[in-house]
mmCIF file with all atom_site columns, C-alpha atoms in Angstrom:
data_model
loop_
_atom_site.group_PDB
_atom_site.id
_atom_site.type_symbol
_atom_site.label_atom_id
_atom_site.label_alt_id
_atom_site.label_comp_id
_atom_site.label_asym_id
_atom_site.label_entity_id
_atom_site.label_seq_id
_atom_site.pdbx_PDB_ins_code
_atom_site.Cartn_x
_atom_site.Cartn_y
_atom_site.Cartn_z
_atom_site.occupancy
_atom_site.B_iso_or_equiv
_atom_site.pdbx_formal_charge
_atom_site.auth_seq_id
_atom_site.auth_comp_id
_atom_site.auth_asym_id
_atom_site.auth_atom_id
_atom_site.pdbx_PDB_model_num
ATOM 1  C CA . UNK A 1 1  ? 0.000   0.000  0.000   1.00 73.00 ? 3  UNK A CA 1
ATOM 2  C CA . UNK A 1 2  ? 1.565   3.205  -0.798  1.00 82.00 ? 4  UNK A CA 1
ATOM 3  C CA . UNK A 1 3  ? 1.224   6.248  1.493   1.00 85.00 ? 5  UNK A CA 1
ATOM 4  C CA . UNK A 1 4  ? 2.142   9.760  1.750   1.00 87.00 ? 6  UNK A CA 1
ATOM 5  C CA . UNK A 1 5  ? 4.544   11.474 4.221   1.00 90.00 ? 7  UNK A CA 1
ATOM 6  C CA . UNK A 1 6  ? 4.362   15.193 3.886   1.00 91.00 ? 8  UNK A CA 1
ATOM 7  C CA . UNK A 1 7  ? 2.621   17.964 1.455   1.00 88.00 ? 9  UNK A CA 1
ATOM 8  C CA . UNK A 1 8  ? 3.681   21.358 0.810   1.00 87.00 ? 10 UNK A CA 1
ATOM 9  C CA . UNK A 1 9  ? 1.856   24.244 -0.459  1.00 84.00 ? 11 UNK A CA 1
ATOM 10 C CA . UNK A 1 10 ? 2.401   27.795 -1.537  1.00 81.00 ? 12 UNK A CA 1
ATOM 11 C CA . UNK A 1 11 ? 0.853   30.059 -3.829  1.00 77.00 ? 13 UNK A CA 1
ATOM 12 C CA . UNK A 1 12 ? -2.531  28.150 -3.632  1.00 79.00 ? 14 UNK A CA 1
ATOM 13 C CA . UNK A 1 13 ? -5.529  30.091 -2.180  1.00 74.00 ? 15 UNK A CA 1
ATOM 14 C CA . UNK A 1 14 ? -4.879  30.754 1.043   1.00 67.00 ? 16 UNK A CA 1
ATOM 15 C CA . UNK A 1 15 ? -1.326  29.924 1.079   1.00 71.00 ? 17 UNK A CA 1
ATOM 16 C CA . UNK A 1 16 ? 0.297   33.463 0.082   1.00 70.00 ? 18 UNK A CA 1
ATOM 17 C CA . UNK A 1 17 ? 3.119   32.748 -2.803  1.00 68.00 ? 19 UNK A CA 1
ATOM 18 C CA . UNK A 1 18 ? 5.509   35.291 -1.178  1.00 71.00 ? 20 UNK A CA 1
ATOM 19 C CA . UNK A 1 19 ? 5.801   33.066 1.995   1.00 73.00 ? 21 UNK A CA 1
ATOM 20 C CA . UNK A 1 20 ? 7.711   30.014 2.681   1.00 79.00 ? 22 UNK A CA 1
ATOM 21 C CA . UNK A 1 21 ? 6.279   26.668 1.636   1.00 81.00 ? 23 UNK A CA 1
ATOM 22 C CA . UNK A 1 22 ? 4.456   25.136 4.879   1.00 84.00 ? 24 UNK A CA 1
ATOM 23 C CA . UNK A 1 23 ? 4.480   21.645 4.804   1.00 90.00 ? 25 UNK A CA 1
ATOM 24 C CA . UNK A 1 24 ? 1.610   19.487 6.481   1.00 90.00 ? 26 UNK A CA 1
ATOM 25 C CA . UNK A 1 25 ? 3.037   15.780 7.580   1.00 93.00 ? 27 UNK A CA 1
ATOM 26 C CA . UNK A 1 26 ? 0.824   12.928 7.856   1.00 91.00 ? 28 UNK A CA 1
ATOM 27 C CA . UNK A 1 27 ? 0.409   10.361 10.454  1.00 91.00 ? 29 UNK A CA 1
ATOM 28 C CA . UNK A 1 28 ? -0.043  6.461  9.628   1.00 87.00 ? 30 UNK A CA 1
ATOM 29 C CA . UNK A 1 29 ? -2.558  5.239  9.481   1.00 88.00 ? 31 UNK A CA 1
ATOM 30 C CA . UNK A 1 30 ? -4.836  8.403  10.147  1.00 89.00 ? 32 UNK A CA 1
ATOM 31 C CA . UNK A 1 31 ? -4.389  12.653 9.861   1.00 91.00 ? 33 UNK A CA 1
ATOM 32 C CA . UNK A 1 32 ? -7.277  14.740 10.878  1.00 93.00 ? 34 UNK A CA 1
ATOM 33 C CA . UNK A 1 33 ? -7.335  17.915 9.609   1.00 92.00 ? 35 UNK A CA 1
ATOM 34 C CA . UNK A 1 34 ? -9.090  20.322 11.957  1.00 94.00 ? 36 UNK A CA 1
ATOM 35 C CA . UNK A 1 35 ? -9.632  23.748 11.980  1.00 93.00 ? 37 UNK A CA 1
ATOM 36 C CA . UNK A 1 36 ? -11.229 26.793 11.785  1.00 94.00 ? 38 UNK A CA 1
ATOM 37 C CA . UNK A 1 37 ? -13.845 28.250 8.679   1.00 93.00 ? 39 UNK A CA 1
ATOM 38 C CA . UNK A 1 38 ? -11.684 29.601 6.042   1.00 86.00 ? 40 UNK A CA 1
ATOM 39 C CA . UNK A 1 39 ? -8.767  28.506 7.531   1.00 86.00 ? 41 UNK A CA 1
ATOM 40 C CA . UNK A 1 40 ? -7.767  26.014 4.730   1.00 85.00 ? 42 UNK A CA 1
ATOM 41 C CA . UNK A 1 41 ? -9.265  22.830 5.169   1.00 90.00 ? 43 UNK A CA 1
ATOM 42 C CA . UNK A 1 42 ? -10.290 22.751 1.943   1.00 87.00 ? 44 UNK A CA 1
ATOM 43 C CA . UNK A 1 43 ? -7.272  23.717 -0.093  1.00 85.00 ? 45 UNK A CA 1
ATOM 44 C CA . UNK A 1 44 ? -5.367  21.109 1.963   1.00 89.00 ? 46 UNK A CA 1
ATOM 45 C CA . UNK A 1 45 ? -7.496  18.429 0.422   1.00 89.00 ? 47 UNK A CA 1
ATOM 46 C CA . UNK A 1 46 ? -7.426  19.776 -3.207  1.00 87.00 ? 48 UNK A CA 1
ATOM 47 C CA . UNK A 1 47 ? -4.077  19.877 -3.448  1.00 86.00 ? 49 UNK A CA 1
ATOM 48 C CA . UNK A 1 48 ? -3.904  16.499 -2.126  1.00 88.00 ? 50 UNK A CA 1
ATOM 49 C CA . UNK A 1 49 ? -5.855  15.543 -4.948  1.00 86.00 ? 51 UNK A CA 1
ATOM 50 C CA . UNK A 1 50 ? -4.513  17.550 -7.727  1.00 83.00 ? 52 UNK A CA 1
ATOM 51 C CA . UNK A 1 51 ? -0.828  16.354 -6.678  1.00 84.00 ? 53 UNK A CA 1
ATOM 52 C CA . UNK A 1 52 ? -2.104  12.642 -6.312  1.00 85.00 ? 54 UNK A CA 1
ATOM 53 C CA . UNK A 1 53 ? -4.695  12.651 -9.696  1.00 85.00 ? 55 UNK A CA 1
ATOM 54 C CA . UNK A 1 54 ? -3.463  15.745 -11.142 1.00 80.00 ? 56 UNK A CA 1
ATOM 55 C CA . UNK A 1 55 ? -7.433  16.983 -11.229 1.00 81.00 ? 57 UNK A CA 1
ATOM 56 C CA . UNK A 1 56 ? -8.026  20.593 -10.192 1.00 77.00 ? 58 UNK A CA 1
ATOM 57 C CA . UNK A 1 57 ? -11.029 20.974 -7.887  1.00 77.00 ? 59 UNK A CA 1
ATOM 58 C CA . UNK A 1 58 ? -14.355 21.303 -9.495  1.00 75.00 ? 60 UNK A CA 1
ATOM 59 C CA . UNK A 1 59 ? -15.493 24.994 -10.916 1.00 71.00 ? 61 UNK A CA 1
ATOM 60 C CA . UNK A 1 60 ? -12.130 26.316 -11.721 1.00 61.00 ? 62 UNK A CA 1
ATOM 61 C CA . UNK A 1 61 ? -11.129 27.110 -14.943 1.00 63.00 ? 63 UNK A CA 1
ATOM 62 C CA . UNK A 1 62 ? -7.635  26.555 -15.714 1.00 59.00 ? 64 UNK A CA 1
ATOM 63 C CA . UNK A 1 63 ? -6.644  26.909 -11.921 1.00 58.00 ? 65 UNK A CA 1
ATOM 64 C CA . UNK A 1 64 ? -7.700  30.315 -12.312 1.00 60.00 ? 66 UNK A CA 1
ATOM 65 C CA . UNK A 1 65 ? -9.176  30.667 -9.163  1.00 63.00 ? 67 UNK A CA 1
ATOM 66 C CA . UNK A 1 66 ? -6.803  28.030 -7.517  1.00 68.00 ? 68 UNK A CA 1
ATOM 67 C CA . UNK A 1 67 ? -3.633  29.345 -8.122  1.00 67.00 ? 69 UNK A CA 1
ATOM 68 C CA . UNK A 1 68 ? -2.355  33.024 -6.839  1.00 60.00 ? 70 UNK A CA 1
ATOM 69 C CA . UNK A 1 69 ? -2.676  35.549 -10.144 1.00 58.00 ? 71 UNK A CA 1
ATOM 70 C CA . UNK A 1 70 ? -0.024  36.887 -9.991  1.00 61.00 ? 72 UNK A CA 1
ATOM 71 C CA . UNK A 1 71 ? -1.435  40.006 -11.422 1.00 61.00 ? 73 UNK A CA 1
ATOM 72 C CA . UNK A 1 72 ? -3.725  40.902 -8.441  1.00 56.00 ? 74 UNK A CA 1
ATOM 73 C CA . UNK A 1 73 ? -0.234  41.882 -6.191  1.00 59.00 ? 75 UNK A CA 1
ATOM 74 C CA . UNK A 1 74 ? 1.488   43.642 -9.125  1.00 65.00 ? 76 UNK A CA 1
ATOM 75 C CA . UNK A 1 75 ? 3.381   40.913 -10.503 1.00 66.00 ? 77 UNK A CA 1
ATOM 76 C CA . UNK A 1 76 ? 4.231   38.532 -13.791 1.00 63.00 ? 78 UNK A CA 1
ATOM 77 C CA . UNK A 1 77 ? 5.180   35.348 -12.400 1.00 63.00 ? 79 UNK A CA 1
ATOM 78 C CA . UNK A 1 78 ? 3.339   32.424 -10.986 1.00 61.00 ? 80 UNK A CA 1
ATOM 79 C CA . UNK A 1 79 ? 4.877   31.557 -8.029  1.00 63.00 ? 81 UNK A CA 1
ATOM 80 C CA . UNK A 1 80 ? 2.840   28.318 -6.781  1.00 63.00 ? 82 UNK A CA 1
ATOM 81 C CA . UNK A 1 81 ? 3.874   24.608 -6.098  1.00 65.00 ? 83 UNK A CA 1
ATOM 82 C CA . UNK A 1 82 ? 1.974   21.755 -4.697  1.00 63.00 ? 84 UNK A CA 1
#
């Protein structure tokens, strides 16, 4: 059975792309992600998915709206990795 040690995310959502990547680990056999509305629950499983499948989450075109643009802080690189 394979299984996954760690994740990290920046530049997705809620994960600003001008800070360091944070980096969840997971637990065997069980991680329980707990939190907070709008803390990132959500994004955390998404990209979990799209690094596992490669699928972005449903309703986003492109990544368009799961991805940083880069254009809303002034600048002309993408600067996201999952």
């Amino acid at each position: 059975m394979a299984s996954i040690a760690k994740l990290s995310i920046r530049g997705v959502r809620s994960f600003s792309p001008n800070d360091d990547e944070q980096v969840i680990g997971f637990c065997f056999p069980l991680t329980i992600i707990v939190g907070a509305n709008g803390c990132g629950k959500t994004t955390i499983i998404e990209s979990l998915k799209y690094a596992v499948t490669g699928s972005l989450p449903p309703g986003n075109k492109s990544g368009q709206s799961f991805v940083h643009d880069p254009r809303s802080i002034g600048q002309s690189s993408v600067k996201a990795s999952i």
